[in-house]
Amino acid sequence: MAEASATGACGEAMAAVAAAEGSSGPAGLTVGRSFSNYRPFEPQEAGMPTGAGSSPTFPALGIGMDSCVIPLRHGGLSLVQTTDFFYPLVEDPYMMGRIACANVLSDLYAMGITECDNMLMLLSVSQSMSEEEREKVTPLMVKGFRDAAEEGGTAVTGGQTVVNPWIIIGGVATVVCQPNEFIMPDSAVVGDVLVLTKPLGTQVAVNAHQWLDNPERWNKVKMVVSREEVELAYQEAMFNMATLNRTAAGLMHTFNAHAATDITGFGILGHSQNLAKQQRNEVSFVIHNLPIIAKMAAVSKASGRFGLLQGTSAETSGGLLICLPREQAARFCSEIKSSKYGEGHQAWIVGIVEKGNRTARIIDKPRVIEVLPRGATAAALAHDSSNASSEPSS
Amino acid sequence: MAEASATGACGEAMAAVAAAEGSSGPAGLTVGRSFSNYRPFEPQEAGMPTGAGSSPTFPALGIGMDSCVIPLRHGGLSLVQTTDFFYPLVEDPYMMGRIACANVLSDLYAMGITECDNMLMLLSVSQSMSEEEREKVTPLMVKGFRDAAEEGGTAVTGGQTVVNPWIIIGGVATVVCQPNEFIMPDSAVVGDVLVLTKPLGTQVAVNAHQWLDNPERWNKVKMVVSREEVELAYQEAMFNMATLNRTAAGLMHTFNAHAATDITGFGILGHSQNLAKQQRNEVSFVIHNLPIIAKMAAVSKASGRFGLLQGTSAETSGGLLICLPREQAARFCSEIKSSKYGEGHQAWIVGIVEKGNRTARIIDKPRVIEVLPRGATAAALAHDSSNASSEPSS
């Protein structure tokens, strides 16, 4: 777009920082070792923004967009790039690598960009790991990261590794684009519909999973959720976080998206507000529906944390929130489920664009769409019968 | 160059990790606070490579070059980028920011690139800092980083901030180039001369400065150096680390450089060896002269650490090591001192390129060129009279 200018916040509040808490945690559910000892011990506040709305302590490095867009000296091309790094939040090093890469690429995908010319990896190994642990965990993390990069059509060509108290994993995604390859997130119009491409609740699921081994915490939520349900929700969250938003980015072009962002550390409300602020037209976003990994709404409520129903619960590598013309939205949701894009893509209509002063809100009693984990059987979630649904509302 | 391909190690062993040791250190020599509590407490091994020669624990992310060079889909253009991040190693937050930025840009400069299209900043604040400390230190670090970026003709448009036990500062430098804008580091020929553009000894100076408050360590070196000399050496090291290699990068074109690298975590010998490996011709590098910040050779020897005279002492944001045609080298060294490039640039002929099998070595008794700190008076270094010189050897 013509307005592309050298602005934009690359990288954002990391859900992982917020999500990684507890730590006496499970002793390695998967191959390799538990990350529990090599990440933050204390719960940390969601939202360490580098972008819009950052506090004086965390200086703003840009404004509002998911990726930087830098006009180049070379005929009409733009440099688009983004960086993110964070701490492990799942126990599986390979999946952690995938999630980190998916999370970095997601900032390009939120601009409707489907290609990535280069990926750098940012890595630290924990000083408190033994040599043996490092040699087990690090290659798996790197492989997961590389595999996800390959799935994104790019390759890791470099990076930086340091020793640190905590494990760090992240990257830098860069692409040089022609103007028609990206969609500036500023053209929502009244009557548009908001679509979300992954269910919410990753932070809740990751934390609930850690609470399985923390009786004090578990006691607070065990009335509303079973251990098996938490296990399923955790697996579902991990799967979703590791899924690339690349298909959604491609469909943004097919269905004439007007703007998009990805849902990460600020939660769906925070990112909706950021996106609303970017708009050229006098619009506001109203969210009616919250697709949430099954049972995580109840866990959020029972725990008294997160604010999932208020839209403030951080997500890691969340879905794209896309403004689409009303007549295109249902087609988008239907198309993304097509088997030609592989397994596991879903999308829900979650809200509308109305006239307003560039803000966003969630209605008083949003409809919670309980998204069944793929691993779930009907029996596993039998005692939840109220409003379960894995279908998009419309 | 035509061979530009999607290879290259971006980022490298960080001298800072190696350099930051001790910690009961000085309580803030400068504005803001001492970083002493917010960086690694233990000395760590030099060389956390992400590039050539990395151990299984630190997986190789590329091969050998200072920056990635990625051919783009757009007519003849290449994407060149690099990333580096590390921990504070000087007590002045503003200078630390400048050093971090100079260090990132240096990987572009080593390719003869003088422009940078975009800079991202990577930052962590320490979880053990008070809010007040953060608000003092962080903006200064950011300002230093930004100011150096501006001096490099670029701007910081984004980044990522997290909370971590230690402070992290670093960045990602990216440029899209035409083939004539960069010099692939592979064309040294027999008869070339090696030029170095900053004195060695930054790691030694930074550590010696910390030892001023560590009697056990200080006792080992106090026979060969005075407190004032350490203070001067530290200031000189800080100044040099914060100096951009941009002028040198520009002069690489003027004087037909055949190859170059920058000296960081592997020391001058390690980086010479890496550079030698890249060469298309059957050449080897022989280093005869070691320009070293005054007294730091003696400190290195007395301390029994570092291996400065063996060329293995890590540097942070060190100079460029450039292969130049013999007849151009002296002109390069003379030109870079010209006042039109501002204060403080120097260069020394340090070695030659001879026929060989792509290795590098330092001769048995290299000539140590004692480089006088700018702040030094004759008196301050009076009891060192042997081979002091601030002039390039030739």
CSV table of C-alpha atoms in Angstrom, one decimal, chain B residues 146-306:
chain,number,residue,atom,x,y,z
B,146,ARG,CA,19.2,4.5,19.1
B,147,ASP,CA,21.9,7.1,18.9
B,148,ALA,CA,24.4,4.6,17.5
B,149,ALA,CA,21.8,3.4,15.0
B,150,GLU,CA,21.3,7.0,13.9
B,151,GLU,CA,25.0,7.4,13.5
B,152,GLY,CA,24.8,4.3,11.3
B,153,GLY,CA,22.2,6.0,9.1
B,154,THR,CA,19.3,3.8,10.3
B,155,ALA,CA,16.6,3.8,12.9
B,156,VAL,CA,15.2,1.4,15.4
B,157,THR,CA,11.6,0.6,14.3
B,158,GLY,CA,10.8,-2.4,16.6
B,159,GLY,CA,12.0,-5.1,18.7
B,160,GLN,CA,11.1,-7.3,21.7
B,161,THR,CA,11.3,-6.8,25.4
B,162,VAL,CA,11.1,-9.4,28.1
B,163,VAL,CA,11.9,-9.8,31.8
B,164,ASN,CA,14.9,-12.0,32.5
B,165,PRO,CA,17.2,-12.6,35.4
B,166,TRP,CA,19.9,-10.8,33.5
B,167,ILE,CA,19.8,-7.7,31.4
B,168,ILE,CA,20.0,-8.4,27.7
B,169,ILE,CA,20.7,-5.9,25.0
B,170,GLY,CA,21.1,-6.6,21.3
B,171,GLY,CA,19.6,-6.1,17.9
B,172,VAL,CA,18.9,-7.2,14.4
B,173,ALA,CA,20.4,-5.3,11.4
B,174,THR,CA,19.0,-5.7,8.0
B,175,VAL,CA,19.7,-4.3,4.6
B,176,VAL,CA,18.6,-5.0,1.0
B,177,CYS,CA,21.6,-4.6,-1.3
B,178,GLN,CA,22.6,-4.5,-4.9
B,179,PRO,CA,25.6,-6.8,-5.7
B,180,ASN,CA,28.1,-3.9,-5.7
B,181,GLU,CA,27.2,-2.9,-2.2
B,182,PHE,CA,28.8,-5.8,-0.4
B,183,ILE,CA,32.1,-7.6,-0.6
B,184,MET,CA,32.0,-11.4,-0.2
B,185,PRO,CA,34.7,-12.3,2.2
B,186,ASP,CA,36.4,-14.9,0.0
B,187,SER,CA,38.8,-13.3,-2.4
B,188,ALA,CA,42.1,-12.9,-0.6
B,189,VAL,CA,45.2,-13.4,-2.8
B,190,VAL,CA,48.8,-14.2,-2.0
B,191,GLY,CA,50.6,-10.9,-1.3
B,192,ASP,CA,47.6,-9.2,0.3
B,193,VAL,CA,48.1,-7.5,3.6
B,194,LEU,CA,45.9,-7.7,6.7
B,195,VAL,CA,44.7,-4.5,8.4
B,196,LEU,CA,43.0,-4.2,11.7
B,197,THR,CA,40.9,-1.1,12.6
B,198,LYS,CA,40.6,-1.2,16.4
B,199,PRO,CA,43.1,-2.2,19.0
B,200,LEU,CA,42.7,-5.6,20.8
B,201,GLY,CA,42.2,-6.0,24.5
B,202,THR,CA,38.6,-5.0,25.2
B,203,GLN,CA,37.9,-8.1,27.2
B,204,VAL,CA,41.0,-7.7,29.3
B,205,ALA,CA,40.3,-4.1,30.0
B,206,VAL,CA,36.7,-4.7,31.0
B,207,ASN,CA,37.8,-7.5,33.4
B,208,ALA,CA,40.8,-5.6,34.8
B,209,HIS,CA,38.4,-2.8,35.6
B,210,GLN,CA,36.1,-5.1,37.5
B,211,TRP,CA,39.2,-6.4,39.4
B,212,LEU,CA,39.8,-3.0,40.8
B,213,ASP,CA,37.3,-4.0,43.5
B,214,ASN,CA,38.3,-7.6,43.8
B,215,PRO,CA,41.5,-7.7,45.9
B,216,GLU,CA,42.3,-11.4,45.1
B,217,ARG,CA,42.2,-10.8,41.4
B,218,TRP,CA,43.8,-7.3,41.6
B,219,ASN,CA,46.8,-8.7,43.5
B,220,LYS,CA,47.7,-10.9,40.6
B,221,VAL,CA,48.1,-8.0,38.2
B,222,LYS,CA,48.9,-4.9,40.3
B,223,MET,CA,52.7,-5.4,39.7
B,224,VAL,CA,52.2,-4.8,36.0
B,225,VAL,CA,49.5,-2.1,35.9
B,226,SER,CA,48.4,0.9,38.0
B,227,ARG,CA,44.7,1.6,38.9
B,228,GLU,CA,44.9,4.7,36.7
B,229,GLU,CA,46.1,2.7,33.7
B,230,VAL,CA,43.3,0.3,34.1
B,231,GLU,CA,40.8,3.1,34.3
B,232,LEU,CA,42.3,4.6,31.1
B,233,ALA,CA,42.3,1.3,29.4
B,234,TYR,CA,38.7,0.7,30.3
B,235,GLN,CA,37.6,4.0,29.0
B,236,GLU,CA,39.6,3.4,25.8
B,237,ALA,CA,38.0,0.0,25.4
B,238,MET,CA,34.5,1.4,26.0
B,239,PHE,CA,35.2,4.2,23.4
B,240,ASN,CA,36.4,1.7,20.9
B,241,MET,CA,33.6,-0.8,21.4
B,242,ALA,CA,31.1,2.0,20.8
B,243,THR,CA,32.8,3.2,17.6
B,244,LEU,CA,31.1,2.1,14.4
B,245,ASN,CA,33.1,0.2,11.8
B,246,ARG,CA,31.2,2.1,9.2
B,247,THR,CA,34.1,4.3,8.0
B,248,ALA,CA,36.2,1.2,7.6
B,249,ALA,CA,33.4,-0.5,5.6
B,250,GLY,CA,33.3,2.5,3.2
B,251,LEU,CA,37.1,2.5,2.8
B,252,MET,CA,37.0,-1.3,1.9
B,253,HIS,CA,35.5,-0.2,-1.4
B,254,THR,CA,37.8,2.7,-2.0
B,255,PHE,CA,40.9,0.5,-1.5
B,256,ASN,CA,39.6,-2.7,-3.1
B,257,ALA,CA,39.4,-5.0,-0.1
B,258,HIS,CA,39.4,-8.7,-1.0
B,259,ALA,CA,37.8,-10.0,2.2
B,260,ALA,CA,37.0,-8.9,5.8
B,261,THR,CA,35.6,-10.0,9.1
B,262,ASP,CA,35.1,-8.3,12.4
B,263,ILE,CA,36.9,-9.4,15.6
B,264,THR,CA,34.5,-10.5,18.4
B,265,GLY,CA,34.1,-13.6,20.5
B,266,PHE,CA,36.8,-15.8,19.0
B,267,GLY,CA,39.6,-13.3,19.2
B,268,ILE,CA,41.8,-12.2,16.4
B,269,LEU,CA,43.1,-15.7,15.8
B,270,GLY,CA,39.7,-17.4,15.7
B,271,HIS,CA,38.2,-14.9,13.3
B,272,SER,CA,41.3,-15.0,11.1
B,273,GLN,CA,40.9,-18.7,11.0
B,274,ASN,CA,37.2,-18.5,10.1
B,275,LEU,CA,38.0,-15.9,7.4
B,276,ALA,CA,40.9,-18.1,6.0
B,277,LYS,CA,38.4,-21.0,5.7
B,278,GLN,CA,36.2,-19.0,3.4
B,279,GLN,CA,38.8,-18.2,0.9
B,280,ARG,CA,38.6,-19.4,-2.7
B,281,ASN,CA,42.3,-19.2,-3.3
B,282,GLU,CA,44.8,-21.4,-1.5
B,283,VAL,CA,46.0,-18.8,1.0
B,284,SER,CA,46.8,-18.6,4.7
B,285,PHE,CA,47.0,-15.6,7.0
B,286,VAL,CA,50.0,-14.8,9.1
B,287,ILE,CA,49.7,-12.2,11.9
B,288,HIS,CA,52.9,-10.4,12.9
B,289,ASN,CA,51.6,-7.4,14.9
B,290,LEU,CA,49.1,-7.1,17.7
B,291,PRO,CA,47.9,-3.6,18.4
B,292,ILE,CA,46.7,-3.8,22.0
B,293,ILE,CA,45.3,-1.2,24.4
B,294,ALA,CA,48.3,-0.1,26.4
B,295,LYS,CA,49.2,-2.4,29.3
B,296,MET,CA,46.6,-5.0,28.5
B,297,ALA,CA,49.1,-7.4,27.1
B,298,ALA,CA,50.9,-7.3,30.4
B,299,VAL,CA,47.7,-7.7,32.4
B,300,SER,CA,46.7,-10.7,30.2
B,301,LYS,CA,50.1,-12.3,30.8
B,302,ALA,CA,50.1,-11.6,34.6
B,303,SER,CA,46.5,-12.8,35.1
B,304,GLY,CA,47.1,-16.1,33.3
B,305,ARG,CA,43.8,-15.7,31.5
B,306,PHE,CA,42.6,-14.5,28.1
